[in-house]
XYZ file of C-alpha atoms in Angstrom:
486
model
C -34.764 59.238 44.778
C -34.491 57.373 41.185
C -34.576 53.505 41.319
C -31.857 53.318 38.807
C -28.719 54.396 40.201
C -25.020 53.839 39.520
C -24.700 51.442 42.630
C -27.841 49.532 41.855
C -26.857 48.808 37.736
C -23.226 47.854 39.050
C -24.639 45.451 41.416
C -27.129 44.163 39.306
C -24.290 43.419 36.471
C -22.215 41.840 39.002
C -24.965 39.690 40.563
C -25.756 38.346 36.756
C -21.635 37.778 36.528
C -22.281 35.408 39.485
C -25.309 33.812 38.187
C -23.588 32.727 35.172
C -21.421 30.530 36.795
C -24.396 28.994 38.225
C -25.566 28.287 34.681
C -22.196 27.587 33.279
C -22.144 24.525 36.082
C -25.641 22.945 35.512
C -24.685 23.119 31.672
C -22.161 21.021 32.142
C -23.651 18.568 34.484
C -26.644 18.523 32.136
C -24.760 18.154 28.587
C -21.151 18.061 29.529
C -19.896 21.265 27.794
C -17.609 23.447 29.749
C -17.474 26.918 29.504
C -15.500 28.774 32.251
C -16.771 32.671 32.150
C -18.528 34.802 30.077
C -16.739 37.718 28.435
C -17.964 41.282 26.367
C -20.654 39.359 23.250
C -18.199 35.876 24.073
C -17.797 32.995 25.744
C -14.751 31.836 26.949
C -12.337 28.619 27.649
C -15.337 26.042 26.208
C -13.963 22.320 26.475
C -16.946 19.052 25.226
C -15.939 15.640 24.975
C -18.262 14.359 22.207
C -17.049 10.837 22.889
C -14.055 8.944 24.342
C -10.666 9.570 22.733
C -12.399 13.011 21.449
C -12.241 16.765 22.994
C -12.949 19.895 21.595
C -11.413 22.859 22.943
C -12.325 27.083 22.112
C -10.132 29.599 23.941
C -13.075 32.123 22.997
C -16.453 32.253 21.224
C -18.103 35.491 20.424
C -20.272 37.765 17.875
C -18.831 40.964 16.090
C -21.356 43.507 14.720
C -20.192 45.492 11.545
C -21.360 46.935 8.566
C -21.873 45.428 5.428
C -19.349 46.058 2.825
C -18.694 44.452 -0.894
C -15.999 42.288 0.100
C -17.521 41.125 3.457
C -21.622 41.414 2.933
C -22.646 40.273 6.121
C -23.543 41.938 9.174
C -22.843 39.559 11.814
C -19.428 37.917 12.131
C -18.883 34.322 14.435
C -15.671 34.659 15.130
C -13.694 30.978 17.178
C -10.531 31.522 18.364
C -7.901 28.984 19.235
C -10.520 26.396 17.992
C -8.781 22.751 18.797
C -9.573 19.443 18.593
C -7.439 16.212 20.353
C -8.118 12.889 18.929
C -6.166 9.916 20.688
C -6.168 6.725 18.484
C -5.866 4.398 20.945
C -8.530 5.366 23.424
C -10.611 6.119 20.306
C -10.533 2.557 18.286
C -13.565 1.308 16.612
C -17.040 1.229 17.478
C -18.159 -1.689 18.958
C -21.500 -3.264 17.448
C -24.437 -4.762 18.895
C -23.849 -8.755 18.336
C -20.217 -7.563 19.701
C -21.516 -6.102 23.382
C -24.274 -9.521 23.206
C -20.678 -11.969 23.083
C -19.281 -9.955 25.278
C -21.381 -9.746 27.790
C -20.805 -12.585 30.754
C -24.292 -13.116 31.434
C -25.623 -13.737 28.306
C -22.747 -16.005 27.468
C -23.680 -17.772 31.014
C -27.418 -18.262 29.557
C -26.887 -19.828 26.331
C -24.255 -22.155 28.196
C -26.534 -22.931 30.405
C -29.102 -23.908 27.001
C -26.556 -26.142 25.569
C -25.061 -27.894 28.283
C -26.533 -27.353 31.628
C -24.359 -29.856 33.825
C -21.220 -29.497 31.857
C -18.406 -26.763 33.569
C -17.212 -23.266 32.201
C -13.905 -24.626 30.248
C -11.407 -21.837 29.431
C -11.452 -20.750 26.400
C -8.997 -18.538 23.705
C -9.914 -15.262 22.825
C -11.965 -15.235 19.280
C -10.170 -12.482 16.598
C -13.118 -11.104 15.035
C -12.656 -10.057 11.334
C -13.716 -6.452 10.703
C -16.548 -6.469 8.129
C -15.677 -3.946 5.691
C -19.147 -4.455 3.881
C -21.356 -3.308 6.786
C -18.738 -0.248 7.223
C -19.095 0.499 3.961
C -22.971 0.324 3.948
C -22.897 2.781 6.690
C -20.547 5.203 5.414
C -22.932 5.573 2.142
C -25.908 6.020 4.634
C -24.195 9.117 6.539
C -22.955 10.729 3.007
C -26.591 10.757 1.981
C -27.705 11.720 5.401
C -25.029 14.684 4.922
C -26.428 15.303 1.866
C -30.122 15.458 3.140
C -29.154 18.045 5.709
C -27.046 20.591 3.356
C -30.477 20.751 1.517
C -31.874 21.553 4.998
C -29.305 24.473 5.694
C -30.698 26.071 1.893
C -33.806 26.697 3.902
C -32.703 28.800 6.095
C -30.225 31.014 3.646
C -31.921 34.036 3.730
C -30.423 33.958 7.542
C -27.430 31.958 7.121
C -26.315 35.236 4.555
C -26.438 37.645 7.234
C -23.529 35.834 8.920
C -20.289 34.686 8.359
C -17.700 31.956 10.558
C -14.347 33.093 11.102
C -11.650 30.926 13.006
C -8.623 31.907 13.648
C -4.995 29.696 14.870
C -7.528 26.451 14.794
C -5.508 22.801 14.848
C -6.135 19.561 15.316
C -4.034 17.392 17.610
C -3.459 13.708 17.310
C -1.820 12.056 20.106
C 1.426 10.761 19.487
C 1.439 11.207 15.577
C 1.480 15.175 14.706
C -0.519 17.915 14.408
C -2.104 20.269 11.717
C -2.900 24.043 12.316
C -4.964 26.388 10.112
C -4.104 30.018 10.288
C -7.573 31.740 8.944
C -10.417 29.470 7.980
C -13.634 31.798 6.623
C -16.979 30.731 4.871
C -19.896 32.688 4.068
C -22.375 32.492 1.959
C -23.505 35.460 -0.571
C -26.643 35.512 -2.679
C -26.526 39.022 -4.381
C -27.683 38.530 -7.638
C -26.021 41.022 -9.496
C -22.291 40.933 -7.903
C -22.460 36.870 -7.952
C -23.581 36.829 -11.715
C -21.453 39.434 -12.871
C -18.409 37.799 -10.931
C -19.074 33.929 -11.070
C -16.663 31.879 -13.343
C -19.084 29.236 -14.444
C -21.738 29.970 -17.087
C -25.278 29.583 -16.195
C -28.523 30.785 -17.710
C -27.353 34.429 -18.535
C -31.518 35.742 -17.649
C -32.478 33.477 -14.584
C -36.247 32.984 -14.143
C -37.941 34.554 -11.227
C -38.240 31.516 -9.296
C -34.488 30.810 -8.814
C -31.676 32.666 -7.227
C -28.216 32.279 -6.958
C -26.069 31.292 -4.347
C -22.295 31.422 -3.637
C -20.240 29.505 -0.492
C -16.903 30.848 -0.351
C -14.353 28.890 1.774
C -10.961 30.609 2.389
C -8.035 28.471 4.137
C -4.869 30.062 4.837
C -1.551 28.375 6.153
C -1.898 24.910 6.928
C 1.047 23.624 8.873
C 1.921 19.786 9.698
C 3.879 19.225 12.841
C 5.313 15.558 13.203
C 5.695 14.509 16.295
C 8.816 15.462 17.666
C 10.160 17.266 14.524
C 9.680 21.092 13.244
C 6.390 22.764 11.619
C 6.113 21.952 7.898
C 3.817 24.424 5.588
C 2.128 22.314 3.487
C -0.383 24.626 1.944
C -0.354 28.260 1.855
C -3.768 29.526 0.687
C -6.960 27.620 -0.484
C -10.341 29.141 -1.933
C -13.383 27.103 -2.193
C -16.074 28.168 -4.470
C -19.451 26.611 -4.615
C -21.916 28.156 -7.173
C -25.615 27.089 -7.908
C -29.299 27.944 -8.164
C -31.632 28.067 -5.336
C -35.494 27.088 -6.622
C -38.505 28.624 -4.723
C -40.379 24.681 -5.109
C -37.441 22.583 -4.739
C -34.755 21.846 -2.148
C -31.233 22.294 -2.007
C -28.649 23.896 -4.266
C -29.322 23.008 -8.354
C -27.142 23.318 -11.046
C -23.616 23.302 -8.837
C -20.460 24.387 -10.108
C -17.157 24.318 -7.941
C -13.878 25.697 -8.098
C -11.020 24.972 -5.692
C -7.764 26.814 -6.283
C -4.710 25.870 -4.201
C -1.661 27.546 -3.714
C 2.001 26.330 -3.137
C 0.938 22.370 -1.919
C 3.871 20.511 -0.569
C 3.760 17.180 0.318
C 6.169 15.791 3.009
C 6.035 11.864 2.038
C 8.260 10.169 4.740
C 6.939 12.301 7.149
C 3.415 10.921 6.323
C 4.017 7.676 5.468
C 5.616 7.085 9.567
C 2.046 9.338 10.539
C 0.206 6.473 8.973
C 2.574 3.802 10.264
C 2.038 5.243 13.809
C -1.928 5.124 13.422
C -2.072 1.651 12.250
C 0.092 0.720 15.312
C -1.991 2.831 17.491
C -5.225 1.077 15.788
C -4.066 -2.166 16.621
C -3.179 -1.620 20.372
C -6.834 -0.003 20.894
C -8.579 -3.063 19.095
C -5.696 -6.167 18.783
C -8.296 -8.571 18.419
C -9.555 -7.443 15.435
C -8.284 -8.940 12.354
C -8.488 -7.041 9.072
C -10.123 -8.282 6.220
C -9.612 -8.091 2.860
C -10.634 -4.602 0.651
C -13.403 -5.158 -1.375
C -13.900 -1.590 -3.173
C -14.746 -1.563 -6.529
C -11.525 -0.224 -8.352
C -11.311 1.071 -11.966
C -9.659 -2.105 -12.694
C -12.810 -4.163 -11.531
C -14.926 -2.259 -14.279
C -12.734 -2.535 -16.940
C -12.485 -6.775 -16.139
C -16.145 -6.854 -16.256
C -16.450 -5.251 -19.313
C -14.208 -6.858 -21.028
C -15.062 -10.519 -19.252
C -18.613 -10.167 -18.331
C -19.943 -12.141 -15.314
C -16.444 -11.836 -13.742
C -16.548 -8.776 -10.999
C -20.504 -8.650 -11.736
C -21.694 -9.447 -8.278
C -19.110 -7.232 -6.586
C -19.843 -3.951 -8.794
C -23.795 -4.791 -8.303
C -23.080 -4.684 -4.604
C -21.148 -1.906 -4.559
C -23.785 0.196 -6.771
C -26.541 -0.554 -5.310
C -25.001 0.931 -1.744
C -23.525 4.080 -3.271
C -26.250 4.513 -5.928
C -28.465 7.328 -4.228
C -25.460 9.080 -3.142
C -23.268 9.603 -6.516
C -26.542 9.605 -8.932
C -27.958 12.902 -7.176
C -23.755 14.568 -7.344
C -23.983 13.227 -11.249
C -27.278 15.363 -11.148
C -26.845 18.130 -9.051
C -22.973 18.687 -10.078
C -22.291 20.666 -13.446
C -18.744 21.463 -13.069
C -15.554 21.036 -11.458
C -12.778 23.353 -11.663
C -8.837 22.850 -9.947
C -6.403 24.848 -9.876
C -3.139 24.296 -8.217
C -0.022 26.881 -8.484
C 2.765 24.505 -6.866
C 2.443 21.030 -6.140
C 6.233 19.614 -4.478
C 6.871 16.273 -2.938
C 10.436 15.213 -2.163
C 10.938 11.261 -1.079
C 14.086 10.058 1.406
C 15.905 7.026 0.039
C 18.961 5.263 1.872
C 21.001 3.886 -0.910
C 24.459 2.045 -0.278
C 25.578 3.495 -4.082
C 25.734 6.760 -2.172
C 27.727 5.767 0.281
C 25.097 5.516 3.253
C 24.032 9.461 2.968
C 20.033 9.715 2.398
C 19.554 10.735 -1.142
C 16.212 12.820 -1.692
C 13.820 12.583 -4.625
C 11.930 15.619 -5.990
C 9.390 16.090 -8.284
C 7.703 19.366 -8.781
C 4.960 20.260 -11.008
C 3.887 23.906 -12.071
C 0.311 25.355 -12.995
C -2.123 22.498 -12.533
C -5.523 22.541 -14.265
C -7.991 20.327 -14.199
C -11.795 20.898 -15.581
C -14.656 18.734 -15.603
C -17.799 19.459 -16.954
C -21.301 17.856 -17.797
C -21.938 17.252 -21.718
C -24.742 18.709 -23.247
C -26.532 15.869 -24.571
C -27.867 17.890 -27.765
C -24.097 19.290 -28.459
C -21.383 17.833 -30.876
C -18.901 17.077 -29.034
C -21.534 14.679 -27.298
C -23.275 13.522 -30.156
C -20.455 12.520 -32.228
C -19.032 10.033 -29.659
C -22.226 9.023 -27.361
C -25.706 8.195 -27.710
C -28.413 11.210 -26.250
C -29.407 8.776 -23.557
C -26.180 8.872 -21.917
C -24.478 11.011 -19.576
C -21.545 11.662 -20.510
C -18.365 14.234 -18.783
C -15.583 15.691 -20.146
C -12.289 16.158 -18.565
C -9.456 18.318 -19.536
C -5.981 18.198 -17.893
C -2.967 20.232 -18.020
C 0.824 20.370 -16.275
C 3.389 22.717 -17.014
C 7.148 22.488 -16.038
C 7.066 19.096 -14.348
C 10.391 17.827 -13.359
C 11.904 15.177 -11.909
C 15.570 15.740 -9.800
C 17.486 13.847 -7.319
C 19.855 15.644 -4.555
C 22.245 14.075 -2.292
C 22.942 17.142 -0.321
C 26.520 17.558 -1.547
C 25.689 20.100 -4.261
C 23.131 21.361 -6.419
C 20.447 19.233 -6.929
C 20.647 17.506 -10.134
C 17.462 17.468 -12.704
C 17.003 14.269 -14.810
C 13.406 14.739 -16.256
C 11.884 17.766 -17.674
C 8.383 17.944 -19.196
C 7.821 21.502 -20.224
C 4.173 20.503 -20.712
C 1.525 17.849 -20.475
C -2.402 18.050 -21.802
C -5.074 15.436 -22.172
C -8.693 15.379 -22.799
C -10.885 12.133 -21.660
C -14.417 11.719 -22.468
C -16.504 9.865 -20.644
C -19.549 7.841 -19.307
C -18.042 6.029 -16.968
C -19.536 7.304 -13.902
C -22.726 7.137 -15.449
C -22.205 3.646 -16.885
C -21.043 2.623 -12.819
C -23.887 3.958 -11.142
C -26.547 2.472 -13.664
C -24.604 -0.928 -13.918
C -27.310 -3.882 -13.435
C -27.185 -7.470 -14.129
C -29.092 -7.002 -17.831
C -26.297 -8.953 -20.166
C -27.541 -6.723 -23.134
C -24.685 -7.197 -25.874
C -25.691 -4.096 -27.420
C -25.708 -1.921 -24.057
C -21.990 -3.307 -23.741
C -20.383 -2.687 -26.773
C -21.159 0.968 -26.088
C -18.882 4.096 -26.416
C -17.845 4.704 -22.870
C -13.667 6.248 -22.868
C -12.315 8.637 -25.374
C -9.157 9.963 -24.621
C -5.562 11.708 -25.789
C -2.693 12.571 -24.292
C -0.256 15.420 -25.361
C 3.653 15.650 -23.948
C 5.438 18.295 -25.197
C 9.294 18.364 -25.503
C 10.106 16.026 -22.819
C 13.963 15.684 -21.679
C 15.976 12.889 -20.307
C 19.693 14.394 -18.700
C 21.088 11.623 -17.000
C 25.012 11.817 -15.982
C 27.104 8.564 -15.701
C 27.404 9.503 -12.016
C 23.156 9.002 -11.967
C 23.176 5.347 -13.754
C 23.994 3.566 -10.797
C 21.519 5.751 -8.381
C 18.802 5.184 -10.302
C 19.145 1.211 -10.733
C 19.152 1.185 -7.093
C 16.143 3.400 -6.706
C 14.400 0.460 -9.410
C 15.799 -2.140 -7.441
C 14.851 -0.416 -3.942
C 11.113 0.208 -5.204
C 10.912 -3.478 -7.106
C-alpha cells in the first residue's frame, strides 16, 4: 500500500487550510493585520490599522507567474485588488509632542505644583490654546524627505530583483470621511533595465556609449482614471491617463539613481474648483474639531517674493531665507545634483468656477478656462555651453525653462445658451533662465556686493494673436465678477 494516496493529500491540504487560520489569528494578535483566508497564490480580505483615524483595506493580494514579453519584461506580477484606504480627519488630528503629553499629564502637573507652592490649593484654571509651531513641522518634514531620499537609494540595491517584478492595482481609492473620495482605475510601476530597448527608446539624451560601470534604469508609472467623488454628489473624472517616466544611470561604486531625467505626461486634467475648495473647507473644520485648542500660527515659508526683497533690500528677509536653507539644504542640493531634466506634458487642462451674481438675475453663472497642449521643459545648463556662458558665470548652476500653451481661452456660460468665449490666446511661449534655485540653496549671510549684483533671471515671454470679444450683454457680468473677487 503507497503512503501517498488521494485521501491522505486531500486531508493533508485541508488540515493546512485549517492551520492557516491558526496563523492568520496569532498574526493579528501579534502585529494587528487581518487577513481572513488564504486563496490559490493570494491572500484575501487583509484590513491594518497603521494608526488611529487610519485603515487599510485589500479585497485580495496575490502573485501571477507569466512570461516575459517586450511590453511587460517581468516575470512575476503583484497584483492588489480593491486596494483602499479610510482616513477620518477628526479622529486623525495632529500628533501630539512630548512637552505636550508632560503638560498634560495630571501627575506631573501635581509635582511641580507641589515645587512651587506646597500649601497653596489646586485653583481652576482655563484651558491654554497652544500655537502650532510651524518651524519644528517644517524641520521635520525636511528630515523625512531626506530620509525618503536615503531609502530610494536603498531600493537601487536590490534592482537586479526589484526588475523581475512588477505592482499592479486595480479599482484602488482612498476614502476620507465626510469630505469625498478618489478612485484609481489601473495603477502599474515597474522598473526595466534592458540596455538596449531603454537606450534606443528613452527621450532624454545621455552619454550615447555608456561606460561599463553604469547601467541604465527606467521606472515607469502608469495611472489610469482618477475619479473624485464629493460627498454626497456624483463621480467626477478628473484625470484620464498619466505616465510617469523616471530615467537615470545606475553606478557599480555609487548609490542610487545618477543623472535623472523625468517625464510626466497627463491626459485630459479637469479641475472641479468649488467642489474642492468646500473639500478643503470641510477638512479645516474637521481639523479644528479634532484639535480646537490649537491655534494656528502664522506661515513662515520662504516665498519667491521673500528672495526677490532680499535681493533687492539686503538684510531684510536674511534671517528667514538662512533658516529656511539651512533646513531644506541637503534635500534640494542633492535633486539640483542628481536631477538633469524635467519634462510635462499635459493634453487638456479644464477648470470651470461657480459664481452667484445678482446681474444675472440669481442663476449661478460658470467660468471656464481651458488650455490646450501644455509643455513645459526644464533642463540643467551645461556650464561650458553658450547659452550658459553668455549670461552666467562657469561657477554657477544655472536651468533653463521653456514653456508653451496653445488655444487657451477664457468663456463664461450662464446655462441659457451657448457658452460665450471672451478671451482667446491661440498661443503662449516663454523661455526663463535661471540660477535661482542654485542661488536659494547656497544663500549665506556673506554681504559680498559683487556675489549680489550677479546674473540670476533671464526671461521672455511670447503671446501670439490674442483676442478680446466682449458683448454689451458681458460688461456688466464681468464688473461684478471684479467686484465679487476684489
Amino acid at each position: 500500500m503507497s503512503l501517498i494516496n488521494p485521501s491522505s493529500l486531500l486531508g493533508l491540504v485541508v488540515s493546512l487550510y485549517l492551520i492557516s487560520f491558526v496563523v492568520f489569528a496569532i498574526l493579528r494578535i501579534a502585529t494587528g493585520i487581518s487577513i481572513q483566508r488564504i486563496g490559490y497564490f493570494s491572500l484575501r480580505r487583509i484590513a491594518y490599522t497603521p494608526r488611529e483615524g487610519v485603515r487599510l483595506d485589500v479585497r485580495g493580494i496575490g502573485l501571477q507567474l507569466h512570461r516575459p514579453t517586450f511590453a511587460q519584461p517581468t516575470w512575476v506580477s503583484l497584483r492588489l485588488t480593491e486596494f483602499k484606504v479610510t482616513v477620518d480627519p477628526k479622529i486623525l488630528g495632529p500628533s501630539k509632542t512630548a512637552k505636550d503629553d508632560i503638560l498634560e499629564n495630571p501627575k506631573t502637573r501635581a509635582a511641580n505644583g507641589s515645587a512651587h507652592s506646597p500649601s497653596s490649593s489646586p485653583k481652576p484654571t482655563k484651558p491654554i490654546l497652544r500655537p502650532t509651531d510651524t518651524g519644528s513641522s517644517r524641520s521635520r518634514t525636511w528630515k523625512r524627505l531626506t530620509k525618503l531620499k536615503e531609502q530610494l537609494k536603498k531600493i537601487h540595491e536590490k534592482i537586479h530583483w526589484l526588475r523581475l517584478v512588477d505592482v499592479v492595482a486595480l479599482n484602488s481609492s482612498c476614502i476620507i470621511s465626510d469630505i469625498g473620495k478618489f478612485e484609481i482605475g489601473t495603477f502599474n510601476l515597474a522598473v526595466d533595465t534592458r540596455r538596449k530597448t531603454v537606450d534606443r527608446g528613452r527621450l532624454f539624451q545621455h552619454k550615447k556609449f555608456p561606460s561599463e560601470d553604469q547601467r541604465p534604469a527606467e521606472w515607469m508609472l502608469t495611472i489610469k482614471s482618477v475619479l473624485f467623488t464629493p460627498q454626497g454628489k456624483g463621480s467626477l473624472e478628473i484625470l484620464d491617463i498619466c505616465n510617469l517616466n523616471v530615467h537615470g544611470l545606475l553606478y557599480r561604486h555609487l548609490a542610487g539613481l545618477r543623472d535623472a531625467s523625468v517625464s510626466l505626461k497627463l491626459g485630459r486634467i479637469h479641475i472641479p474648483f468649488d467642489e474642492l475648495v468646500e473639500c478643503q473647507r470641510r477638512v479645516q473644520r474637521c481639523q479644528h474639531l479634532s484639535n480646537p485648542e490649537s491655534v494656528p500660527t502664522a506661515d513662515h515659508d520662504v516665498s519667491f517674493t521673500d528672495v526677490i526683497e532680499e535681493l533687492d533690500r539686503p538684510g531684510s528677509r536674511e534671517s528667514k531665507i538662512v533658516r529656511t536653507v539651512s533646513e531644506s539644504k541637503e534635500f534640494i542640493s542633492s535633486l539640483l545634483r542628481g536631477v538633469q531634466e524635467i519634462q510635462l506634458g499635459i493634453s487638456f487642462v479644464g477648470m470651470s468656477k461657480r459664481v452667484h451674481l445678482p446681474a444675472n438675475n440669481g442663476s449661478p453663472l460658470y467660468l471656464n478656462v481651458a488650455m490646450n497642449e501644455i509643455g513645459i521643459d526644464l533642463h540643467r545648463l551645461d556650464p561650458n555651453s553658450p547659452a550658459h556662458r553668455m549670461y552666467f558665470s562657469p561657477k554657477d548652476i544655472a536651468h533653463q525653462a521653456l514653456i508653451a500653451a496653445i488655444s487657451i481661452s477664457v468663456s463664461l456660460d450662464d446655462g441659457n445658451r451657448k457658452p460665450d468665449k471672451i478671451l482667446y490666446i491661440p498661443m503662449a511661449t516663454t523661455t526663463i533662465k535661471t540660477t535661482l534655485p542654485s542661488k536659494t540653496v547656497a544663500f549665506s549671510e556673506d554681504k559680498n556686493a559683487a556675489e549680489r549684483n550677479t546674473n540670476m533671471l533671464f526671461s521672455n515671454l511670447v503671446v501670439t494673436s490674442p483676442s478680446v470679444d466682449v458683448d454689451p450683454k458681458h460688461i456688466a457680468l464681468i464688473f461684478e465678477l471684479l467686484q465679487y473677487y476684489d
